[in-house]
mmCIF file of C-alpha atoms in Angstrom:
data_model
loop_
_atom_site.group_PDB
_atom_site.id
_atom_site.type_symbol
_atom_site.label_atom_id
_atom_site.label_comp_id
_atom_site.label_asym_id
_atom_site.label_seq_id
_atom_site.Cartn_x
_atom_site.Cartn_y
_atom_site.Cartn_z
ATOM 1 C CA UNK A 29 -14.549 0.661 -26.485
ATOM 2 C CA UNK A 30 -13.501 -1.655 -29.290
ATOM 3 C CA UNK A 31 -10.802 -4.290 -29.226
ATOM 4 C CA UNK A 32 -8.383 -1.680 -30.623
ATOM 5 C CA UNK A 33 -6.874 0.669 -28.088
ATOM 6 C CA UNK A 34 -6.383 3.564 -30.497
ATOM 7 C CA UNK A 35 -6.540 6.139 -27.716
ATOM 8 C CA UNK A 36 -3.429 4.723 -26.033
ATOM 9 C CA UNK A 37 -1.112 5.319 -28.975
ATOM 10 C CA UNK A 38 1.412 8.064 -28.323
ATOM 11 C CA UNK A 39 3.998 9.686 -30.504
ATOM 12 C CA UNK A 40 7.549 9.688 -29.233
ATOM 13 C CA UNK A 41 8.028 13.385 -29.969
ATOM 14 C CA UNK A 42 4.628 14.996 -29.430
ATOM 15 C CA UNK A 43 3.793 13.852 -25.901
ATOM 16 C CA UNK A 44 5.418 15.472 -22.901
ATOM 17 C CA UNK A 45 7.461 12.894 -21.024
ATOM 18 C CA UNK A 46 9.123 13.252 -17.654
ATOM 19 C CA UNK A 47 11.302 10.178 -18.005
ATOM 20 C CA UNK A 48 12.977 8.535 -20.984
ATOM 21 C CA UNK A 49 10.898 5.358 -20.683
ATOM 22 C CA UNK A 50 7.427 6.455 -19.657
ATOM 23 C CA UNK A 51 4.351 4.300 -20.170
ATOM 24 C CA UNK A 52 1.096 5.864 -21.286
ATOM 25 C CA UNK A 53 -1.133 6.133 -18.185
ATOM 26 C CA UNK A 54 -4.260 5.273 -20.216
ATOM 27 C CA UNK A 55 -2.852 1.855 -21.176
ATOM 28 C CA UNK A 56 -1.724 1.183 -17.611
ATOM 29 C CA UNK A 57 -5.089 2.300 -16.266
ATOM 30 C CA UNK A 58 -6.938 -0.147 -18.525
ATOM 31 C CA UNK A 59 -4.678 -3.050 -17.578
ATOM 32 C CA UNK A 60 -4.927 -2.200 -13.883
ATOM 33 C CA UNK A 61 -8.728 -1.962 -13.963
ATOM 34 C CA UNK A 62 -9.042 -5.268 -15.870
ATOM 35 C CA UNK A 63 -6.765 -7.251 -13.573
ATOM 36 C CA UNK A 64 -7.116 -5.816 -10.056
ATOM 37 C CA UNK A 65 -9.715 -4.806 -7.510
ATOM 38 C CA UNK A 66 -9.578 -1.838 -5.119
ATOM 39 C CA UNK A 67 -7.194 -2.627 -2.277
ATOM 40 C CA UNK A 68 -5.123 -5.097 -4.322
ATOM 41 C CA UNK A 69 -1.344 -4.785 -4.251
ATOM 42 C CA UNK A 70 0.425 -3.740 -7.468
ATOM 43 C CA UNK A 71 4.199 -4.262 -7.841
ATOM 44 C CA UNK A 72 6.359 -2.376 -10.330
ATOM 45 C CA UNK A 73 10.053 -3.386 -10.185
ATOM 46 C CA UNK A 74 11.003 -0.739 -12.766
ATOM 47 C CA UNK A 75 9.530 2.425 -11.289
ATOM 48 C CA UNK A 76 10.745 4.930 -13.869
ATOM 49 C CA UNK A 77 8.659 8.076 -13.527
ATOM 50 C CA UNK A 78 6.144 6.360 -11.231
ATOM 51 C CA UNK A 79 3.272 5.946 -13.694
ATOM 52 C CA UNK A 80 2.200 2.592 -12.229
ATOM 53 C CA UNK A 81 2.176 3.963 -8.679
ATOM 54 C CA UNK A 82 0.355 7.093 -9.866
ATOM 55 C CA UNK A 83 -2.391 5.095 -11.611
ATOM 56 C CA UNK A 84 -2.623 2.564 -8.756
ATOM 57 C CA UNK A 85 -3.045 5.365 -6.228
ATOM 58 C CA UNK A 86 -5.669 7.041 -8.391
ATOM 59 C CA UNK A 87 -7.773 3.872 -8.489
ATOM 60 C CA UNK A 88 -7.377 2.838 -4.829
ATOM 61 C CA UNK A 89 -4.811 0.094 -5.259
ATOM 62 C CA UNK A 90 -1.905 -0.360 -2.884
ATOM 63 C CA UNK A 91 1.468 -0.305 -4.614
ATOM 64 C CA UNK A 92 5.140 -1.113 -4.210
ATOM 65 C CA UNK A 93 7.700 0.153 -6.669
ATOM 66 C CA UNK A 94 11.485 0.332 -6.837
ATOM 67 C CA UNK A 95 14.213 1.360 -9.229
ATOM 68 C CA UNK A 96 18.008 1.252 -9.335
ATOM 69 C CA UNK A 97 18.187 4.851 -10.532
ATOM 70 C CA UNK A 98 18.063 7.648 -7.966
ATOM 71 C CA UNK A 99 16.826 9.956 -10.701
ATOM 72 C CA UNK A 100 13.823 7.713 -11.358
ATOM 73 C CA UNK A 101 12.985 7.402 -7.661
ATOM 74 C CA UNK A 102 13.231 11.186 -7.208
ATOM 75 C CA UNK A 103 11.006 11.839 -10.238
ATOM 76 C CA UNK A 104 8.427 9.304 -9.067
ATOM 77 C CA UNK A 105 8.419 10.709 -5.535
ATOM 78 C CA UNK A 106 7.933 14.247 -6.825
ATOM 79 C CA UNK A 107 5.185 13.122 -9.189
ATOM 80 C CA UNK A 108 3.279 11.333 -6.438
ATOM 81 C CA UNK A 109 3.700 14.094 -3.861
ATOM 82 C CA UNK A 110 2.484 16.815 -6.222
ATOM 83 C CA UNK A 111 -0.471 14.841 -7.567
ATOM 84 C CA UNK A 112 -3.819 15.608 -6.005
ATOM 85 C CA UNK A 113 -6.046 12.772 -4.906
ATOM 86 C CA UNK A 114 -9.528 13.551 -3.620
ATOM 87 C CA UNK A 115 -9.649 10.949 -0.895
ATOM 88 C CA UNK A 116 -6.598 11.978 1.150
ATOM 89 C CA UNK A 117 -7.202 13.833 4.396
ATOM 90 C CA UNK A 118 -4.676 16.597 4.957
ATOM 91 C CA UNK A 119 -3.163 16.875 8.432
ATOM 92 C CA UNK A 120 -3.141 20.687 8.284
ATOM 93 C CA UNK A 121 -5.499 21.721 5.458
ATOM 94 C CA UNK A 122 -4.499 25.398 5.648
ATOM 95 C CA UNK A 123 -0.898 24.409 4.741
ATOM 96 C CA UNK A 124 -1.917 22.311 1.748
ATOM 97 C CA UNK A 125 0.262 19.350 0.771
ATOM 98 C CA UNK A 126 3.190 20.718 2.798
ATOM 99 C CA UNK A 127 1.268 19.969 5.994
ATOM 100 C CA UNK A 128 1.316 16.250 5.275
ATOM 101 C CA UNK A 129 -1.412 13.647 5.323
ATOM 102 C CA UNK A 130 -3.356 11.874 8.023
ATOM 103 C CA UNK A 131 -2.390 8.234 7.715
ATOM 104 C CA UNK A 132 -2.128 5.064 9.716
ATOM 105 C CA UNK A 133 1.070 3.053 10.006
ATOM 106 C CA UNK A 134 1.198 -0.682 10.483
ATOM 107 C CA UNK A 135 3.776 -2.505 12.578
ATOM 108 C CA UNK A 136 6.834 -3.931 10.847
ATOM 109 C CA UNK A 137 6.542 -7.730 10.770
ATOM 110 C CA UNK A 138 9.764 -9.700 11.139
ATOM 111 C CA UNK A 139 10.438 -13.416 11.053
ATOM 112 C CA UNK A 140 11.447 -13.203 14.720
ATOM 113 C CA UNK A 141 8.099 -11.656 15.685
ATOM 114 C CA UNK A 142 6.275 -14.455 13.864
ATOM 115 C CA UNK A 143 8.415 -17.162 15.489
ATOM 116 C CA UNK A 144 8.010 -15.669 18.976
ATOM 117 C CA UNK A 145 4.276 -15.058 18.669
ATOM 118 C CA UNK A 146 2.620 -16.341 21.870
ATOM 119 C CA UNK A 147 -0.782 -16.475 20.145
ATOM 120 C CA UNK A 148 0.470 -19.350 17.975
ATOM 121 C CA UNK A 149 1.293 -21.334 21.123
ATOM 122 C CA UNK A 150 -2.244 -20.769 22.419
ATOM 123 C CA UNK A 151 -3.733 -22.000 19.147
ATOM 124 C CA UNK A 152 -1.403 -25.028 19.140
ATOM 125 C CA UNK A 153 -2.263 -25.870 22.761
ATOM 126 C CA UNK A 154 -5.986 -25.605 21.986
ATOM 127 C CA UNK A 155 -6.019 -27.663 18.753
ATOM 128 C CA UNK A 156 -3.198 -30.195 19.188
ATOM 129 C CA UNK A 157 -4.979 -32.550 21.640
ATOM 130 C CA UNK A 158 -7.928 -32.894 19.226
ATOM 131 C CA UNK A 159 -5.594 -33.589 16.300
ATOM 132 C CA UNK A 160 -3.698 -36.221 18.308
ATOM 133 C CA UNK A 161 -6.976 -37.876 19.338
ATOM 134 C CA UNK A 162 -8.219 -37.961 15.721
ATOM 135 C CA UNK A 163 -4.929 -39.468 14.527
ATOM 136 C CA UNK A 164 -5.076 -42.064 17.310
ATOM 137 C CA UNK A 165 -8.634 -43.023 16.314
ATOM 138 C CA UNK A 166 -7.632 -43.268 12.636
ATOM 139 C CA UNK A 167 -4.601 -45.445 13.427
ATOM 140 C CA UNK A 168 -6.716 -47.711 15.664
ATOM 141 C CA UNK A 169 -9.353 -48.132 12.922
ATOM 142 C CA UNK A 170 -6.713 -48.895 10.270
ATOM 143 C CA UNK A 171 -4.986 -51.394 12.560
ATOM 144 C CA UNK A 172 -8.275 -53.149 13.406
ATOM 145 C CA UNK A 173 -9.443 -53.374 9.776
ATOM 146 C CA UNK A 174 -6.646 -52.572 7.311
ATOM 147 C CA UNK A 175 -7.711 -51.875 3.700
ATOM 148 C CA UNK A 176 -7.337 -54.866 1.377
ATOM 149 C CA UNK A 177 -5.566 -52.893 -1.378
ATOM 150 C CA UNK A 178 -2.569 -50.654 -0.784
ATOM 151 C CA UNK A 179 -3.085 -46.901 -0.993
ATOM 152 C CA UNK A 180 -1.403 -45.338 -4.058
ATOM 153 C CA UNK A 181 -0.032 -41.835 -3.428
ATOM 154 C CA UNK A 182 -1.099 -39.482 -6.244
ATOM 155 C CA UNK A 183 0.738 -36.268 -5.310
ATOM 156 C CA UNK A 184 3.921 -35.071 -3.642
ATOM 157 C CA UNK A 185 7.340 -36.608 -3.182
ATOM 158 C CA UNK A 186 5.964 -40.125 -2.680
ATOM 159 C CA UNK A 187 3.784 -39.973 -5.832
ATOM 160 C CA UNK A 188 3.280 -43.459 -7.296
ATOM 161 C CA UNK A 189 4.355 -45.298 -4.126
ATOM 162 C CA UNK A 190 2.032 -47.894 -2.624
ATOM 163 C CA UNK A 191 1.411 -47.655 1.109
ATOM 164 C CA UNK A 192 0.022 -50.459 3.208
ATOM 165 C CA UNK A 193 -2.098 -48.806 5.874
ATOM 166 C CA UNK A 194 -2.514 -50.521 9.227
ATOM 167 C CA UNK A 195 0.198 -53.090 8.569
#
């Protein structure tokens, strides 16, 4: 392959398009393969005919896509459901694609479930005493022998401010 992507050039009238604005899958495939790894998440906020999702699925990338047009979403859904991908396991192979796929769902994560997660409390209870002890030791050392020069903050909101530690 040269630095010219001559094989991605399409004519507006000769190529069969499903949607008015449809990207060449070869160009998308090249970009996707150069910038992502299998399992990466690809986002396409302008779904159109679903070319990005189609190419992402083909190469083992996870994808999220959306569109404001119901026509575009319907076209993309139909395109993805009628495409054949080798690595899908069919739920009922004798029924073909109509039988559906074998897949795993993941639980829906909400802010409430994160806030009410008891595992976080266990982690906090386990680590907090050690953090408090380390801070106490640091404060005691700085109080006993404060640094001669003030500490200059180099990042954050207090950038440029001078702090006198142990004073």
